[in-house]
Amino acid sequence: MKSNGIILLRTLLLSTSQRNILRHTDDRKKRRRIISNFIGAIILYAMLMAYCISMCIGYGYYGIIDSAPVMCAILVSALSFIFTIIRTNGYLFNFKEYDMLMSLPFKSSTVAACKFMYMYVKTLPWYLSISFAMMAGYGFYAKPVVLVYPVWILFSFVLPIIPMLVASFIGFLIARISAGFRKNNIVQTVLTIGFVLFAFSIRFFIEDMFRNDKVEKTLQSISQATDKAAAVYLPAAWFSAAVTKLSPLGFILLLTVSVALFCAVFFIVGKSYRNINSALKSHAAARNYRMSAQKKRGVVNAVAFKEFKRMTGSTTYMVNAALGEILITILSVATLVIGLDKIVAVVTQNAPIDSAMLRPAIPFIIYFFIGMVATTVCSPSLEGKNYWIIKSLPLEMKTVYQGKMLFNMYLSVPFTFFATVCFCISARVSLLNTVLYLVLGFMLCAFSTVWGCVCGIRHMRLDWENEVEVIKQGSGVAVYMLPNMFAVMGLCVLSVFLGTKFDHSLLALVMIAALFVMTALSYRRVMILAKRS
């Protein structure tokens, strides 16, 4: 980027830097929150690095450590692509500070490129955690020359750029198409969710091709699989050649293509950047609009409806909150059409597991999709600068949080009930157990809602500049999601194991009672925090 872009990027980073706030603030509460965020981030990075190192240990044990560089490139590229495609709307398009940035004496392409680099810097620690961990594992087993390490470190910064640029361009196309519609936000949300679902499904098409020998024989080893991937995804091969063989051609290709693609993408994006953002930020009035009496709602329901309008007005929020519900709906219909036994066979690679064994785990399998993201985790922080307006209203904060929790129940419970009925029909669950699983699903939604609200209030952040920072990157989201994810996976295994020892109805009743207690305690905690906030 030119000097103007570097100045703008530096200003954006300084204005949103938690480290900068920590250095200059005297607010103890804010300092504690920032320090806890740093500690949480370090734990997450450490977990990711431990996973990558364990992968390299496996590679070294089986004598295929030469595949580690290609696998590193694939993991970093996949993660950067997914992160970017989901966050493009909040960072590149329809962002809050658009009017302020566009009033500055910068070209549209410069602003777009700067926002891209801002997104790159914000997500870079994730990519470096993977790359550095796999470099350590590769170095331990392969014993390469010393020059490999600085080259690997250097190209770790370059590796995510190409997939991020591709994802940004796809996000640009989605924004460009949706900008031509009156309901542009809804269209953009549908297109984004559609593309994410396509990206998820393409894995199964590729796997089916190889399994049925439609392209060639089934890949026999991880080494062959990574070599095949490198032949398709050329940047992975360039990275591997650059860091292992110190190939000058790998250096040149990876750097040249990254720079050329960067210039090309933002030359194209810059030409219609203002028009797209203006269209996305405008909301046309319906021609057939007529004045009518307003519907009367209770206060709690009114807050829930306000939360619904907030979600439908934000592509980032809607994609994050509704993706699990969409995925579980698709899976539920598939269980009725294809059959749960066949789906289990595909997922477990024909392991000796049938649907009867999985019956006690049905509510937790469904919750894995629906409960991983609760709107109550990020909705308190999304109030932002409007929080003080809410505080000035003749409205108790407990009522506000009750409305936010009610909205999450409105969102999650119908999908949970539909999925539970579909799974139970496909697995031939008895009527009594189906009813118990419905109650257990309701309790899981209730616990997810109130525990998410506890995390959202405890880790509330109101000084955000971009909603992605609290929807995707908030410390409350991490505190809620990670323990929740591991606990649900553990409960799935535990329920299957206990289902072989105890009656399924008794097991469901015990789970319902335990969740009722945990939900009641969490709700009590929300009410206490509401009085303090």
PDB file of C-alpha atoms in Angstrom, residues 9-118:
ATOM      1  CA  LEU A   9      -4.092   1.429   8.696  1.00  0.00           C
ATOM      2  CA  ARG A  10      -1.902   2.584  11.580  1.00  0.00           C
ATOM      3  CA  THR A  11      -4.657   4.947  12.779  1.00  0.00           C
ATOM      4  CA  LEU A  12      -7.285   2.199  12.653  1.00  0.00           C
ATOM      5  CA  LEU A  13      -5.065  -0.212  14.586  1.00  0.00           C
ATOM      6  CA  LEU A  14      -4.198   2.358  17.253  1.00  0.00           C
ATOM      7  CA  SER A  15      -7.816   3.431  17.710  1.00  0.00           C
ATOM      8  CA  THR A  16      -8.975  -0.155  18.297  1.00  0.00           C
ATOM      9  CA  SER A  17      -5.910  -1.583  20.042  1.00  0.00           C
ATOM     10  CA  GLN A  18      -6.720  -3.150  23.392  1.00  0.00           C
ATOM     11  CA  ARG A  19      -3.022  -2.953  24.270  1.00  0.00           C
ATOM     12  CA  ASN A  20      -3.084   0.796  23.620  1.00  0.00           C
ATOM     13  CA  ILE A  21      -6.151   1.195  25.840  1.00  0.00           C
ATOM     14  CA  LEU A  22      -4.465  -0.844  28.580  1.00  0.00           C
ATOM     15  CA  ARG A  23      -1.435   1.438  28.521  1.00  0.00           C
ATOM     16  CA  HIS A  24      -3.418   4.660  28.947  1.00  0.00           C
ATOM     17  CA  THR A  25      -6.603   3.850  30.870  1.00  0.00           C
ATOM     18  CA  ASP A  26      -6.977   4.242  34.643  1.00  0.00           C
ATOM     19  CA  ASP A  27     -10.269   2.349  34.779  1.00  0.00           C
ATOM     20  CA  ARG A  28      -9.559  -0.801  36.818  1.00  0.00           C
ATOM     21  CA  LYS A  29     -12.624  -2.615  35.539  1.00  0.00           C
ATOM     22  CA  LYS A  30     -11.604  -1.979  31.948  1.00  0.00           C
ATOM     23  CA  ARG A  31      -8.017  -3.037  32.672  1.00  0.00           C
ATOM     24  CA  ARG A  32      -9.195  -6.305  34.240  1.00  0.00           C
ATOM     25  CA  ARG A  33     -11.426  -7.004  31.249  1.00  0.00           C
ATOM     26  CA  ILE A  34      -8.629  -6.389  28.745  1.00  0.00           C
ATOM     27  CA  ILE A  35      -6.170  -8.532  30.712  1.00  0.00           C
ATOM     28  CA  SER A  36      -8.717 -11.352  30.903  1.00  0.00           C
ATOM     29  CA  ASN A  37      -9.203 -11.026  27.136  1.00  0.00           C
ATOM     30  CA  PHE A  38      -5.454 -11.377  26.601  1.00  0.00           C
ATOM     31  CA  ILE A  39      -5.288 -14.424  28.859  1.00  0.00           C
ATOM     32  CA  GLY A  40      -8.249 -16.028  27.080  1.00  0.00           C
ATOM     33  CA  ALA A  41      -6.668 -15.370  23.675  1.00  0.00           C
ATOM     34  CA  ILE A  42      -3.363 -16.873  24.790  1.00  0.00           C
ATOM     35  CA  ILE A  43      -5.177 -20.001  26.003  1.00  0.00           C
ATOM     36  CA  LEU A  44      -6.963 -20.329  22.653  1.00  0.00           C
ATOM     37  CA  TYR A  45      -3.742 -19.929  20.686  1.00  0.00           C
ATOM     38  CA  ALA A  46      -2.007 -22.436  22.973  1.00  0.00           C
ATOM     39  CA  MET A  47      -4.785 -24.996  22.390  1.00  0.00           C
ATOM     40  CA  LEU A  48      -4.540 -24.523  18.638  1.00  0.00           C
ATOM     41  CA  MET A  49      -0.749 -24.868  18.724  1.00  0.00           C
ATOM     42  CA  ALA A  50      -1.006 -28.016  20.854  1.00  0.00           C
ATOM     43  CA  TYR A  51      -3.360 -29.536  18.295  1.00  0.00           C
ATOM     44  CA  CYS A  52      -0.954 -28.729  15.433  1.00  0.00           C
ATOM     45  CA  ILE A  53       2.051 -30.080  17.322  1.00  0.00           C
ATOM     46  CA  SER A  54       0.181 -33.307  18.088  1.00  0.00           C
ATOM     47  CA  MET A  55      -0.577 -33.588  14.370  1.00  0.00           C
ATOM     48  CA  CYS A  56       3.144 -33.279  13.586  1.00  0.00           C
ATOM     49  CA  ILE A  57       3.920 -35.916  16.220  1.00  0.00           C
ATOM     50  CA  GLY A  58       1.589 -38.273  14.363  1.00  0.00           C
ATOM     51  CA  TYR A  59       3.261 -37.400  11.066  1.00  0.00           C
ATOM     52  CA  GLY A  60       6.681 -38.054  12.585  1.00  0.00           C
ATOM     53  CA  TYR A  61       5.575 -41.366  14.116  1.00  0.00           C
ATOM     54  CA  TYR A  62       4.338 -42.691  10.777  1.00  0.00           C
ATOM     55  CA  GLY A  63       7.317 -41.297   8.860  1.00  0.00           C
ATOM     56  CA  ILE A  64       5.412 -38.779   6.746  1.00  0.00           C
ATOM     57  CA  ILE A  65       6.742 -35.568   8.300  1.00  0.00           C
ATOM     58  CA  ASP A  66       7.526 -34.281   4.773  1.00  0.00           C
ATOM     59  CA  SER A  67       3.777 -33.691   4.392  1.00  0.00           C
ATOM     60  CA  ALA A  68       3.712 -31.214   7.302  1.00  0.00           C
ATOM     61  CA  PRO A  69       4.511 -28.062   5.228  1.00  0.00           C
ATOM     62  CA  VAL A  70       1.722 -28.792   2.739  1.00  0.00           C
ATOM     63  CA  MET A  71      -0.727 -29.568   5.548  1.00  0.00           C
ATOM     64  CA  CYS A  72       0.297 -26.334   7.270  1.00  0.00           C
ATOM     65  CA  ALA A  73      -0.434 -24.381   4.087  1.00  0.00           C
ATOM     66  CA  ILE A  74      -3.813 -26.094   3.663  1.00  0.00           C
ATOM     67  CA  LEU A  75      -4.875 -25.484   7.279  1.00  0.00           C
ATOM     68  CA  VAL A  76      -3.846 -21.816   7.240  1.00  0.00           C
ATOM     69  CA  SER A  77      -5.473 -21.242   3.849  1.00  0.00           C
ATOM     70  CA  ALA A  78      -8.731 -22.951   4.836  1.00  0.00           C
ATOM     71  CA  LEU A  79      -8.958 -21.050   8.126  1.00  0.00           C
ATOM     72  CA  SER A  80      -8.168 -17.690   6.508  1.00  0.00           C
ATOM     73  CA  PHE A  81     -10.710 -18.301   3.746  1.00  0.00           C
ATOM     74  CA  ILE A  82     -13.490 -19.195   6.191  1.00  0.00           C
ATOM     75  CA  PHE A  83     -12.682 -16.313   8.551  1.00  0.00           C
ATOM     76  CA  THR A  84     -12.651 -13.821   5.675  1.00  0.00           C
ATOM     77  CA  ILE A  85     -15.805 -14.962   3.893  1.00  0.00           C
ATOM     78  CA  ILE A  86     -17.761 -14.678   7.140  1.00  0.00           C
ATOM     79  CA  ARG A  87     -16.276 -11.323   8.167  1.00  0.00           C
ATOM     80  CA  THR A  88     -16.117  -9.524   4.823  1.00  0.00           C
ATOM     81  CA  ASN A  89     -19.469  -7.831   5.317  1.00  0.00           C
ATOM     82  CA  GLY A  90     -18.488  -6.342   8.673  1.00  0.00           C
ATOM     83  CA  TYR A  91     -14.981  -5.256   7.690  1.00  0.00           C
ATOM     84  CA  LEU A  92     -15.047  -4.322   3.986  1.00  0.00           C
ATOM     85  CA  PHE A  93     -18.702  -3.458   3.450  1.00  0.00           C
ATOM     86  CA  ASN A  94     -21.467  -1.860   5.487  1.00  0.00           C
ATOM     87  CA  PHE A  95     -19.141  -1.059   8.404  1.00  0.00           C
ATOM     88  CA  LYS A  96     -20.013   1.532  11.049  1.00  0.00           C
ATOM     89  CA  GLU A  97     -17.248   4.077  10.403  1.00  0.00           C
ATOM     90  CA  TYR A  98     -17.864   4.170   6.626  1.00  0.00           C
ATOM     91  CA  ASP A  99     -19.047   7.802   6.507  1.00  0.00           C
ATOM     92  CA  MET A 100     -16.065   9.005   8.524  1.00  0.00           C
ATOM     93  CA  LEU A 101     -13.482   7.127   6.453  1.00  0.00           C
ATOM     94  CA  MET A 102     -14.938   8.098   3.095  1.00  0.00           C
ATOM     95  CA  SER A 103     -14.915  11.781   4.072  1.00  0.00           C
ATOM     96  CA  LEU A 104     -11.111  11.612   4.350  1.00  0.00           C
ATOM     97  CA  PRO A 105      -8.912  12.479   1.320  1.00  0.00           C
ATOM     98  CA  PHE A 106      -8.310   8.848   0.358  1.00  0.00           C
ATOM     99  CA  LYS A 107      -9.259   6.912  -2.753  1.00  0.00           C
ATOM    100  CA  SER A 108     -11.962   4.272  -2.437  1.00  0.00           C
ATOM    101  CA  SER A 109      -9.485   1.553  -3.384  1.00  0.00           C
ATOM    102  CA  THR A 110      -7.116   2.776  -0.649  1.00  0.00           C
ATOM    103  CA  VAL A 111      -9.845   2.583   1.998  1.00  0.00           C
ATOM    104  CA  ALA A 112     -10.898  -0.898   0.827  1.00  0.00           C
ATOM    105  CA  ALA A 113      -7.297  -2.147   0.795  1.00  0.00           C
ATOM    106  CA  CYS A 114      -6.703  -0.639   4.233  1.00  0.00           C
ATOM    107  CA  LYS A 115      -9.768  -2.383   5.674  1.00  0.00           C
ATOM    108  CA  PHE A 116      -8.542  -5.644   4.166  1.00  0.00           C
ATOM    109  CA  MET A 117      -5.134  -5.228   5.779  1.00  0.00           C
ATOM    110  CA  TYR A 118      -6.854  -4.335   9.068  1.00  0.00           C
TER     111      TYR A 118
END
